[in-house]
Amino acid sequence: MKTIEWIGDSAGHLRLLDQTALPLETKFIDCETTKDLFDAIRRLSVRGAPAIGVSAAYGVLLGLRDIAEGDRKSFDTTFFEVSDYLAESRPTAVNLFWALDRLKKLVKHESELSPLQMRERLLKEAIAIDTEDQEMCAAMGRFGAELIPEGAGVLTHCNTGSLATAGDGTALSVIFAAHEQGKNIHVYADETRPLLQGARLTAWELMQRNVPSTLICDSMAAWVMKQGKVQVIITGSDRIASNGDAANKIGTYGLSVLAKAHGIPFYVAAPSSTFDFEIESGEEIPIEQRDSKEITIGFGKQTAPDGMKTYNPAFDVAPAENITALITERGVIQPVTKQNIAALLNRES
Ligand code: MRU
């Protein structure tokens, strides 16, 4: 079952597995316009940093379906408008901007192509982004599984699997690889308040793959660690700054602090498309603020008095000094320093 699928030629459409309906229903949404995709990203029908990037790469084509007959100048104008519009859908995951920037560079570079040829070239690039993401997931799984001890209890947060990427996932790819190697692991999945990506999505993926696992409320993580049930913590990330500070689903910062307090290694698995070399530290990462209703009327049931004020940041930042290692498709970065990151990912530090 594919989370993201482009149907047809360069004038085709985008089919998404609607993640808001899981785990009760498996249904698909057909996005015919960029607005369809914009809304799907906003309401988290498609979510997870790499999956947002891949779907946006395809999604640009939705805004170019009628333009292929016109001149190249108006094609480019529409392309940049569509890209800028999709870039507004969610602010934290840098993979969105990374994918759109990659297409923008291509459009600037391939100025000789006709509108139709350019549209076909963009589809080819979106497919490449999709395929590369699948390969990066597999490579993270291979590198990361080596860090998981035999018989380990592995705690994870949010959803980082095949729903959140084009492949097997980031942190969950590592978990799946360790499980497939017969390491006898047991996963503790945080439910991940307020939108329950852990309970609805990670639990579903773990059960689909028969990985022994237990769902816990976020507030139980500290006690589960204290009881010695967790030997490794592994999460994904939505944006990693040059110094290794890593933004991820709200609650990740707390887990990184708890990991230190309990002497448990804390790993972050992320592809190179999640690194933002434009920023020095996590302080510069924009944190998405979401609707208060997600806290007060989650899933249709009111759980707070009318008029209660809320604060609902969707992400937080685990500081580099709390992260034992970063697992990327190119290898493991340990210790997490600006120099080590730059060296592995071939960037100037
Ligand atoms: O708000 P979401 O569900 O898009 O948040 C997703 C996460 O925080 C993931 O952990 C993250 O994207 C990294 S791994 C795919």
mmCIF file of C-alpha atoms and ligand atoms in Angstrom:
data_model
loop_
_atom_site.group_PDB
_atom_site.id
_atom_site.type_symbol
_atom_site.label_atom_id
_atom_site.label_comp_id
_atom_site.label_asym_id
_atom_site.label_seq_id
_atom_site.Cartn_x
_atom_site.Cartn_y
_atom_site.Cartn_z
ATOM 1 C CA MET A 1 0.000 0.000 0.000
ATOM 2 C CA LYS A 2 1.553 3.294 -1.089
ATOM 3 C CA THR A 3 1.299 6.388 1.140
ATOM 4 C CA ILE A 4 1.954 8.742 -1.803
ATOM 5 C CA GLU A 5 1.354 7.831 -5.438
ATOM 6 C CA TRP A 6 1.392 9.890 -8.616
ATOM 7 C CA ILE A 7 -1.224 8.596 -11.041
ATOM 8 C CA GLY A 8 -0.812 9.152 -14.776
ATOM 9 C CA ASP A 9 1.489 11.319 -16.892
ATOM 10 C CA SER A 10 2.699 14.849 -16.076
ATOM 11 C CA ALA A 11 -0.953 16.028 -16.227
ATOM 12 C CA GLY A 12 -1.995 13.333 -13.752
ATOM 13 C CA HIS A 13 -2.978 13.567 -10.089
ATOM 14 C CA LEU A 14 -1.731 12.651 -6.631
ATOM 15 C CA ARG A 15 -3.230 9.852 -4.545
ATOM 16 C CA LEU A 16 -2.623 9.939 -0.807
ATOM 17 C CA LEU A 17 -3.417 7.441 1.898
ATOM 18 C CA ASP A 18 -5.587 9.535 4.244
ATOM 19 C CA GLN A 19 -3.726 9.256 7.556
ATOM 20 C CA THR A 20 -6.486 11.031 9.487
ATOM 21 C CA ALA A 21 -8.710 7.976 8.944
ATOM 22 C CA LEU A 22 -6.211 5.432 10.315
ATOM 23 C CA PRO A 23 -6.224 3.048 12.084
ATOM 24 C CA LEU A 24 -9.963 2.446 11.643
ATOM 25 C CA GLU A 25 -10.248 3.000 7.911
ATOM 26 C CA THR A 26 -7.898 2.633 4.958
ATOM 27 C CA LYS A 27 -9.018 5.223 2.453
ATOM 28 C CA PHE A 28 -7.359 7.294 -0.224
ATOM 29 C CA ILE A 29 -7.724 10.928 -1.280
ATOM 30 C CA ASP A 30 -7.238 12.019 -4.896
ATOM 31 C CA CYS A 31 -5.666 15.486 -5.030
ATOM 32 C CA GLU A 32 -6.552 17.186 -8.318
ATOM 33 C CA THR A 33 -5.448 20.737 -7.409
ATOM 34 C CA THR A 34 -2.644 22.292 -5.387
ATOM 35 C CA LYS A 35 -5.286 23.450 -2.913
ATOM 36 C CA ASP A 36 -6.369 19.823 -2.409
ATOM 37 C CA LEU A 37 -2.770 18.996 -1.484
ATOM 38 C CA PHE A 38 -2.245 22.157 0.595
ATOM 39 C CA ASP A 39 -5.312 21.252 2.683
ATOM 40 C CA ALA A 40 -4.221 17.601 2.952
ATOM 41 C CA ILE A 41 -0.813 18.664 4.319
ATOM 42 C CA ARG A 42 -2.395 21.181 6.739
ATOM 43 C CA ARG A 43 -4.871 18.693 8.226
ATOM 44 C CA LEU A 44 -2.159 15.947 8.326
ATOM 45 C CA SER A 45 -3.747 13.597 5.805
ATOM 46 C CA VAL A 46 -0.157 13.370 4.611
ATOM 47 C CA ARG A 47 2.458 14.100 7.253
ATOM 48 C CA GLY A 48 5.966 13.297 8.440
ATOM 49 C CA ALA A 49 8.876 15.384 7.154
ATOM 50 C CA PRO A 50 10.041 13.286 4.164
ATOM 51 C CA ALA A 51 6.470 12.462 3.091
ATOM 52 C CA ILE A 52 5.573 16.165 3.070
ATOM 53 C CA GLY A 53 8.610 16.859 0.830
ATOM 54 C CA VAL A 54 7.807 14.041 -1.599
ATOM 55 C CA SER A 55 4.118 14.943 -1.861
ATOM 56 C CA ALA A 56 4.939 18.631 -2.436
ATOM 57 C CA ALA A 57 7.363 17.683 -5.233
ATOM 58 C CA TYR A 58 4.546 15.866 -7.020
ATOM 59 C CA GLY A 59 2.010 18.485 -5.913
ATOM 60 C CA VAL A 60 3.655 21.285 -7.892
ATOM 61 C CA LEU A 61 2.573 19.454 -11.057
ATOM 62 C CA LEU A 62 -1.071 19.797 -10.036
ATOM 63 C CA GLY A 63 -0.801 23.546 -10.568
ATOM 64 C CA LEU A 64 0.708 23.096 -14.018
ATOM 65 C CA ARG A 65 -1.862 20.812 -15.579
ATOM 66 C CA ASP A 66 -3.391 23.464 -17.894
ATOM 67 C CA ILE A 67 -0.300 25.467 -18.644
ATOM 68 C CA ALA A 68 1.694 23.183 -20.926
ATOM 69 C CA GLU A 69 0.365 24.809 -24.142
ATOM 70 C CA GLY A 70 1.297 28.411 -23.201
ATOM 71 C CA ASP A 71 4.676 30.166 -23.313
ATOM 72 C CA ARG A 72 7.586 29.379 -21.018
ATOM 73 C CA LYS A 73 7.469 32.724 -19.189
ATOM 74 C CA SER A 74 3.920 32.201 -17.965
ATOM 75 C CA PHE A 75 4.757 28.562 -17.160
ATOM 76 C CA ASP A 76 7.608 29.739 -14.914
ATOM 77 C CA THR A 77 5.440 32.406 -13.262
ATOM 78 C CA THR A 78 2.792 29.828 -12.417
ATOM 79 C CA PHE A 79 5.419 27.329 -11.251
ATOM 80 C CA PHE A 80 6.917 29.810 -8.766
ATOM 81 C CA GLU A 81 3.450 30.860 -7.539
ATOM 82 C CA VAL A 82 2.461 27.230 -6.980
ATOM 83 C CA SER A 83 5.752 26.444 -5.170
ATOM 84 C CA ASP A 84 5.422 29.487 -2.915
ATOM 85 C CA TYR A 85 1.842 28.522 -2.115
ATOM 86 C CA LEU A 86 2.761 24.949 -1.120
ATOM 87 C CA ALA A 87 5.680 26.273 0.955
ATOM 88 C CA GLU A 88 3.086 27.960 3.215
ATOM 89 C CA SER A 89 1.388 24.673 4.143
ATOM 90 C CA ARG A 90 3.567 23.791 7.171
ATOM 91 C CA PRO A 91 6.620 25.629 8.540
ATOM 92 C CA THR A 92 8.821 23.214 10.499
ATOM 93 C CA ALA A 93 9.789 20.237 8.329
ATOM 94 C CA VAL A 94 12.598 21.508 6.099
ATOM 95 C CA ASN A 95 12.104 18.625 3.642
ATOM 96 C CA LEU A 96 9.201 20.612 2.170
ATOM 97 C CA PHE A 97 11.451 23.571 1.310
ATOM 98 C CA TRP A 98 14.294 21.269 0.297
ATOM 99 C CA ALA A 99 12.105 19.509 -2.304
ATOM 100 C CA LEU A 100 10.614 22.757 -3.635
ATOM 101 C CA ASP A 101 14.067 24.381 -3.871
ATOM 102 C CA ARG A 102 15.342 21.411 -5.831
ATOM 103 C CA LEU A 103 12.547 21.873 -8.383
ATOM 104 C CA LYS A 104 13.088 25.653 -8.473
ATOM 105 C CA LYS A 105 16.769 25.197 -9.330
ATOM 106 C CA LEU A 106 15.806 22.795 -12.097
ATOM 107 C CA VAL A 107 13.297 25.226 -13.642
ATOM 108 C CA LYS A 108 15.921 28.004 -13.586
ATOM 109 C CA HIS A 109 18.553 25.709 -15.073
ATOM 110 C CA GLU A 110 16.423 24.109 -17.833
ATOM 111 C CA SER A 111 15.298 27.385 -19.380
ATOM 112 C CA GLU A 112 15.487 26.025 -22.933
ATOM 113 C CA LEU A 113 12.746 23.419 -22.496
ATOM 114 C CA SER A 114 9.186 23.999 -23.706
ATOM 115 C CA PRO A 115 6.439 24.136 -21.032
ATOM 116 C CA LEU A 116 5.408 20.559 -21.798
ATOM 117 C CA GLN A 117 9.008 19.293 -21.718
ATOM 118 C CA MET A 118 9.590 21.193 -18.465
ATOM 119 C CA ARG A 119 6.522 19.649 -16.893
ATOM 120 C CA GLU A 120 7.716 16.200 -17.880
ATOM 121 C CA ARG A 121 11.167 17.004 -16.486
ATOM 122 C CA LEU A 122 9.561 18.075 -13.196
ATOM 123 C CA LEU A 123 7.689 14.784 -12.954
ATOM 124 C CA LYS A 124 10.966 12.933 -13.517
ATOM 125 C CA GLU A 125 12.557 14.927 -10.709
ATOM 126 C CA ALA A 126 9.626 14.286 -8.342
ATOM 127 C CA ILE A 127 9.951 10.554 -9.062
ATOM 128 C CA ALA A 128 13.706 10.825 -8.329
ATOM 129 C CA ILE A 129 12.978 12.550 -4.995
ATOM 130 C CA ASP A 130 10.497 9.771 -4.172
ATOM 131 C CA THR A 131 12.919 6.966 -5.147
ATOM 132 C CA GLU A 132 15.871 8.551 -3.349
ATOM 133 C CA ASP A 133 13.787 8.841 -0.192
ATOM 134 C CA GLN A 134 13.038 5.114 -0.343
ATOM 135 C CA GLU A 135 16.756 4.372 -0.698
ATOM 136 C CA MET A 136 17.684 6.740 2.145
ATOM 137 C CA CYS A 137 15.184 4.994 4.421
ATOM 138 C CA ALA A 138 16.722 1.603 3.660
ATOM 139 C CA ALA A 139 20.248 2.916 4.295
ATOM 140 C CA MET A 140 19.248 4.481 7.643
ATOM 141 C CA GLY A 141 17.739 1.135 8.610
ATOM 142 C CA ARG A 142 20.994 -0.665 7.834
ATOM 143 C CA PHE A 143 23.251 1.809 9.685
ATOM 144 C CA GLY A 144 20.910 2.274 12.621
ATOM 145 C CA ALA A 145 20.191 -1.406 13.276
ATOM 146 C CA GLU A 146 23.844 -1.861 14.247
ATOM 147 C CA LEU A 147 23.261 0.462 17.201
ATOM 148 C CA ILE A 148 20.362 -1.566 18.608
ATOM 149 C CA PRO A 149 21.486 -4.212 21.121
ATOM 150 C CA GLU A 150 20.058 -7.737 21.138
ATOM 151 C CA GLY A 151 16.898 -7.911 23.262
ATOM 152 C CA ALA A 152 16.647 -4.114 23.650
ATOM 153 C CA GLY A 153 13.578 -2.213 24.740
ATOM 154 C CA VAL A 154 13.294 0.618 22.186
ATOM 155 C CA LEU A 155 11.229 3.695 22.892
ATOM 156 C CA THR A 156 10.004 5.841 20.018
ATOM 157 C CA HIS A 157 7.831 8.920 19.607
ATOM 158 C CA CYS A 158 5.360 10.101 16.961
ATOM 159 C CA ASN A 159 5.254 8.237 13.644
ATOM 160 C CA THR A 160 8.381 7.821 11.560
ATOM 161 C CA GLY A 161 7.574 4.838 9.355
ATOM 162 C CA SER A 162 6.250 4.131 5.884
ATOM 163 C CA LEU A 163 3.429 6.598 6.504
ATOM 164 C CA ALA A 164 5.886 9.422 7.196
ATOM 165 C CA THR A 165 8.234 8.755 4.266
ATOM 166 C CA ALA A 166 8.230 7.241 0.782
ATOM 167 C CA GLY A 167 10.053 4.159 2.093
ATOM 168 C CA ASP A 168 10.284 2.228 5.341
ATOM 169 C CA GLY A 169 10.790 5.299 7.486
ATOM 170 C CA THR A 170 13.488 6.987 9.538
ATOM 171 C CA ALA A 171 13.482 5.815 13.179
ATOM 172 C CA LEU A 172 10.966 3.074 12.354
ATOM 173 C CA SER A 173 13.151 1.882 9.476
ATOM 174 C CA VAL A 174 15.894 1.246 12.048
ATOM 175 C CA ILE A 175 13.397 -0.578 14.270
ATOM 176 C CA PHE A 176 12.089 -2.685 11.357
ATOM 177 C CA ALA A 177 15.653 -3.569 10.286
ATOM 178 C CA ALA A 178 16.646 -4.602 13.838
ATOM 179 C CA HIS A 179 13.480 -6.701 14.098
ATOM 180 C CA GLU A 180 14.113 -8.352 10.726
ATOM 181 C CA GLN A 181 17.652 -9.200 11.859
ATOM 182 C CA GLY A 182 16.049 -11.213 14.672
ATOM 183 C CA LYS A 183 17.305 -8.962 17.450
ATOM 184 C CA ASN A 184 14.349 -9.711 19.722
ATOM 185 C CA ILE A 185 13.545 -6.096 20.376
ATOM 186 C CA HIS A 186 10.449 -4.769 22.108
ATOM 187 C CA VAL A 187 9.149 -1.348 21.110
ATOM 188 C CA TYR A 188 7.503 1.155 23.462
ATOM 189 C CA ALA A 189 5.479 3.552 21.316
ATOM 190 C CA ASP A 190 4.529 6.893 22.880
ATOM 191 C CA GLU A 191 0.924 7.702 21.994
ATOM 192 C CA THR A 192 2.069 11.270 21.091
ATOM 193 C CA ARG A 193 -0.446 13.818 22.289
ATOM 194 C CA PRO A 194 -2.345 15.714 21.064
ATOM 195 C CA LEU A 195 -2.845 14.100 17.623
ATOM 196 C CA LEU A 196 -1.883 10.558 18.614
ATOM 197 C CA GLN A 197 0.422 9.744 15.702
ATOM 198 C CA GLY A 198 2.002 7.091 17.954
ATOM 199 C CA ALA A 199 -1.271 5.397 18.888
ATOM 200 C CA ARG A 200 -3.030 5.727 15.546
ATOM 201 C CA LEU A 201 -0.133 5.291 13.122
ATOM 202 C CA THR A 202 3.000 3.821 14.743
ATOM 203 C CA ALA A 203 1.028 1.163 16.613
ATOM 204 C CA TRP A 204 -0.700 0.302 13.318
ATOM 205 C CA GLU A 205 2.589 0.006 11.432
ATOM 206 C CA LEU A 206 4.213 -2.070 14.193
ATOM 207 C CA MET A 207 1.263 -4.449 14.246
ATOM 208 C CA GLN A 208 1.231 -4.750 10.443
ATOM 209 C CA ARG A 209 4.865 -5.915 10.637
ATOM 210 C CA ASN A 210 4.453 -8.080 13.730
ATOM 211 C CA VAL A 211 7.020 -6.151 15.761
ATOM 212 C CA PRO A 212 6.514 -6.897 19.491
ATOM 213 C CA SER A 213 5.356 -3.587 20.938
ATOM 214 C CA THR A 214 3.500 -1.801 23.700
ATOM 215 C CA LEU A 215 1.648 1.493 23.517
ATOM 216 C CA ILE A 216 2.193 3.932 26.395
ATOM 217 C CA CYS A 217 0.903 7.413 27.206
ATOM 218 C CA ASP A 218 3.583 10.101 26.816
ATOM 219 C CA SER A 219 3.499 10.760 30.557
ATOM 220 C CA MET A 220 4.554 7.164 31.244
ATOM 221 C CA ALA A 221 7.874 7.341 29.375
ATOM 222 C CA ALA A 222 9.940 8.446 32.401
ATOM 223 C CA TRP A 223 8.611 5.653 34.584
ATOM 224 C CA VAL A 224 9.114 3.023 31.893
ATOM 225 C CA MET A 225 12.760 4.156 31.668
ATOM 226 C CA LYS A 226 13.151 4.125 35.440
ATOM 227 C CA GLN A 227 11.904 0.533 35.456
ATOM 228 C CA GLY A 228 14.740 -0.479 33.120
ATOM 229 C CA LYS A 229 12.489 -1.417 30.226
ATOM 230 C CA VAL A 230 14.187 0.904 27.723
ATOM 231 C CA GLN A 231 17.777 0.489 26.458
ATOM 232 C CA VAL A 232 17.541 2.779 23.412
ATOM 233 C CA ILE A 233 15.436 5.791 22.429
ATOM 234 C CA ILE A 234 15.116 6.604 18.758
ATOM 235 C CA THR A 235 13.123 9.327 17.033
ATOM 236 C CA GLY A 236 13.028 11.047 13.666
ATOM 237 C CA SER A 237 13.422 14.759 13.018
ATOM 238 C CA ASP A 238 11.740 17.508 11.016
ATOM 239 C CA ARG A 239 14.734 19.817 10.789
ATOM 240 C CA ILE A 240 18.322 19.526 12.006
ATOM 241 C CA ALA A 241 20.414 22.688 12.336
ATOM 242 C CA SER A 242 24.133 22.887 11.403
ATOM 243 C CA ASN A 243 25.124 22.243 15.020
ATOM 244 C CA GLY A 244 22.953 19.101 15.332
ATOM 245 C CA ASP A 245 20.008 20.536 17.288
ATOM 246 C CA ALA A 246 17.028 18.507 16.058
ATOM 247 C CA ALA A 247 13.389 19.575 15.904
ATOM 248 C CA ASN A 248 10.826 16.808 16.180
ATOM 249 C CA LYS A 249 7.296 16.189 17.436
ATOM 250 C CA ILE A 250 6.489 17.928 20.711
ATOM 251 C CA GLY A 251 7.701 15.710 23.550
ATOM 252 C CA THR A 252 11.023 14.839 21.923
ATOM 253 C CA TYR A 253 12.963 17.441 23.922
ATOM 254 C CA GLY A 254 11.617 15.904 27.131
ATOM 255 C CA LEU A 255 12.651 12.431 26.007
ATOM 256 C CA SER A 256 16.186 13.667 25.292
ATOM 257 C CA VAL A 257 16.410 15.056 28.836
ATOM 258 C CA LEU A 258 15.027 11.820 30.290
ATOM 259 C CA ALA A 259 17.507 9.808 28.234
ATOM 260 C CA LYS A 260 20.386 11.732 29.802
ATOM 261 C CA ALA A 261 18.943 11.363 33.304
ATOM 262 C CA HIS A 262 18.661 7.593 32.888
ATOM 263 C CA GLY A 263 21.903 7.039 30.944
ATOM 264 C CA ILE A 264 20.027 5.760 27.886
ATOM 265 C CA PRO A 265 21.386 6.461 24.368
ATOM 266 C CA PHE A 266 19.193 8.869 22.418
ATOM 267 C CA TYR A 267 19.378 8.495 18.638
ATOM 268 C CA VAL A 268 17.840 10.635 15.898
ATOM 269 C CA ALA A 269 17.422 9.082 12.444
ATOM 270 C CA ALA A 270 17.034 11.509 9.539
ATOM 271 C CA PRO A 271 17.986 11.680 5.852
ATOM 272 C CA SER A 272 20.246 14.464 4.537
ATOM 273 C CA SER A 273 17.120 16.248 3.219
ATOM 274 C CA THR A 274 16.234 17.011 6.869
ATOM 275 C CA PHE A 275 19.433 18.996 7.517
ATOM 276 C CA ASP A 276 19.197 22.771 7.260
ATOM 277 C CA PHE A 277 22.659 24.224 6.724
ATOM 278 C CA GLU A 278 21.207 27.728 6.453
ATOM 279 C CA ILE A 279 20.754 27.866 10.208
ATOM 280 C CA GLU A 280 23.294 27.558 12.967
ATOM 281 C CA SER A 281 21.198 26.203 15.825
ATOM 282 C CA GLY A 282 17.762 24.979 16.840
ATOM 283 C CA GLU A 283 16.830 28.459 18.040
ATOM 284 C CA GLU A 284 16.259 29.443 14.420
ATOM 285 C CA ILE A 285 13.856 26.577 13.654
ATOM 286 C CA PRO A 286 10.282 27.841 13.141
ATOM 287 C CA ILE A 287 7.932 25.913 15.395
ATOM 288 C CA GLU A 288 4.424 25.338 14.064
ATOM 289 C CA GLN A 289 1.606 26.417 16.389
ATOM 290 C CA ARG A 290 -1.598 24.490 15.858
ATOM 291 C CA ASP A 291 -5.268 24.972 16.635
ATOM 292 C CA SER A 292 -6.251 24.879 20.287
ATOM 293 C CA LYS A 293 -9.110 22.516 19.408
ATOM 294 C CA GLU A 294 -6.537 19.734 18.964
ATOM 295 C CA ILE A 295 -6.081 19.929 22.753
ATOM 296 C CA THR A 296 -9.580 20.818 23.916
ATOM 297 C CA ILE A 297 -11.781 18.879 21.467
ATOM 298 C CA GLY A 298 -9.437 16.173 20.229
ATOM 299 C CA PHE A 299 -11.176 13.686 17.921
ATOM 300 C CA GLY A 300 -14.588 15.230 18.506
ATOM 301 C CA LYS A 301 -14.820 14.934 22.298
ATOM 302 C CA GLN A 302 -14.566 18.100 24.378
ATOM 303 C CA THR A 303 -12.090 17.526 27.215
ATOM 304 C CA ALA A 304 -11.583 21.067 28.585
ATOM 305 C CA PRO A 305 -13.975 23.798 29.732
ATOM 306 C CA ASP A 306 -15.234 26.307 27.151
ATOM 307 C CA GLY A 307 -12.941 29.306 26.813
ATOM 308 C CA MET A 308 -9.843 27.681 28.371
ATOM 309 C CA LYS A 309 -6.595 29.110 26.950
ATOM 310 C CA THR A 310 -4.170 26.652 25.372
ATOM 311 C CA TYR A 311 -0.634 26.534 24.033
ATOM 312 C CA ASN A 312 -0.133 24.027 21.232
ATOM 313 C CA PRO A 313 3.369 23.966 19.694
ATOM 314 C CA ALA A 314 3.552 20.962 17.342
ATOM 315 C CA PHE A 315 7.329 20.532 17.677
ATOM 316 C CA ASP A 316 10.216 21.092 20.074
ATOM 317 C CA VAL A 317 13.992 20.894 19.745
ATOM 318 C CA ALA A 318 16.337 18.299 21.243
ATOM 319 C CA PRO A 319 19.705 20.011 21.750
ATOM 320 C CA ALA A 320 22.718 18.377 20.081
ATOM 321 C CA GLU A 321 24.360 17.694 23.449
ATOM 322 C CA ASN A 322 21.443 15.389 24.368
ATOM 323 C CA ILE A 323 21.723 13.370 21.148
ATOM 324 C CA THR A 324 24.062 10.369 21.280
ATOM 325 C CA ALA A 325 24.239 10.007 17.494
ATOM 326 C CA LEU A 326 22.516 11.043 14.289
ATOM 327 C CA ILE A 327 21.709 8.201 11.899
ATOM 328 C CA THR A 328 21.724 9.318 8.253
ATOM 329 C CA GLU A 329 21.702 7.484 4.923
ATOM 330 C CA ARG A 330 25.425 8.151 4.668
ATOM 331 C CA GLY A 331 26.342 6.761 8.067
ATOM 332 C CA VAL A 332 26.262 7.528 11.782
ATOM 333 C CA ILE A 333 27.418 10.884 13.185
ATOM 334 C CA GLN A 334 28.830 10.455 16.684
ATOM 335 C CA PRO A 335 29.560 12.614 18.570
ATOM 336 C CA VAL A 336 27.079 15.136 17.229
ATOM 337 C CA THR A 337 29.174 18.186 16.357
ATOM 338 C CA LYS A 338 28.976 20.772 13.610
ATOM 339 C CA GLN A 339 32.270 19.506 12.182
ATOM 340 C CA ASN A 340 31.242 15.841 12.132
ATOM 341 C CA ILE A 341 27.920 16.678 10.466
ATOM 342 C CA ALA A 342 29.598 18.835 7.823
ATOM 343 C CA ALA A 343 32.246 16.180 7.162
ATOM 344 C CA LEU A 344 29.778 13.337 6.606
ATOM 345 C CA LEU A 345 27.310 15.349 4.575
ATOM 346 C CA ASN A 346 30.019 17.058 2.509
ATOM 347 C CA ARG A 347 29.271 20.604 3.631
ATOM 348 C CA GLU A 348 31.600 23.348 4.731
ATOM 349 C CA SER A 349 31.416 23.711 8.504
HETATM 350 O O1 MRU B 1 3.134 16.654 12.752
HETATM 351 P P1 MRU B 1 3.706 15.448 12.066
HETATM 352 O O2 MRU B 1 2.894 14.217 12.272
HETATM 353 O O3 MRU B 1 4.012 15.721 10.607
HETATM 354 O O4 MRU B 1 5.102 15.212 12.771
HETATM 355 C C1 MRU B 1 5.956 14.202 12.314
HETATM 356 C C2 MRU B 1 7.146 14.006 13.170
HETATM 357 O O5 MRU B 1 7.375 14.726 14.106
HETATM 358 C C3 MRU B 1 8.120 12.947 12.766
HETATM 359 O O6 MRU B 1 8.760 12.446 13.887
HETATM 360 C C4 MRU B 1 9.114 13.595 11.821
HETATM 361 O O7 MRU B 1 8.513 14.061 10.648
HETATM 362 C C5 MRU B 1 10.344 12.884 11.509
HETATM 363 S S1 MRU B 1 10.326 11.278 10.838
HETATM 364 C C6 MRU B 1 9.468 11.128 9.505
#
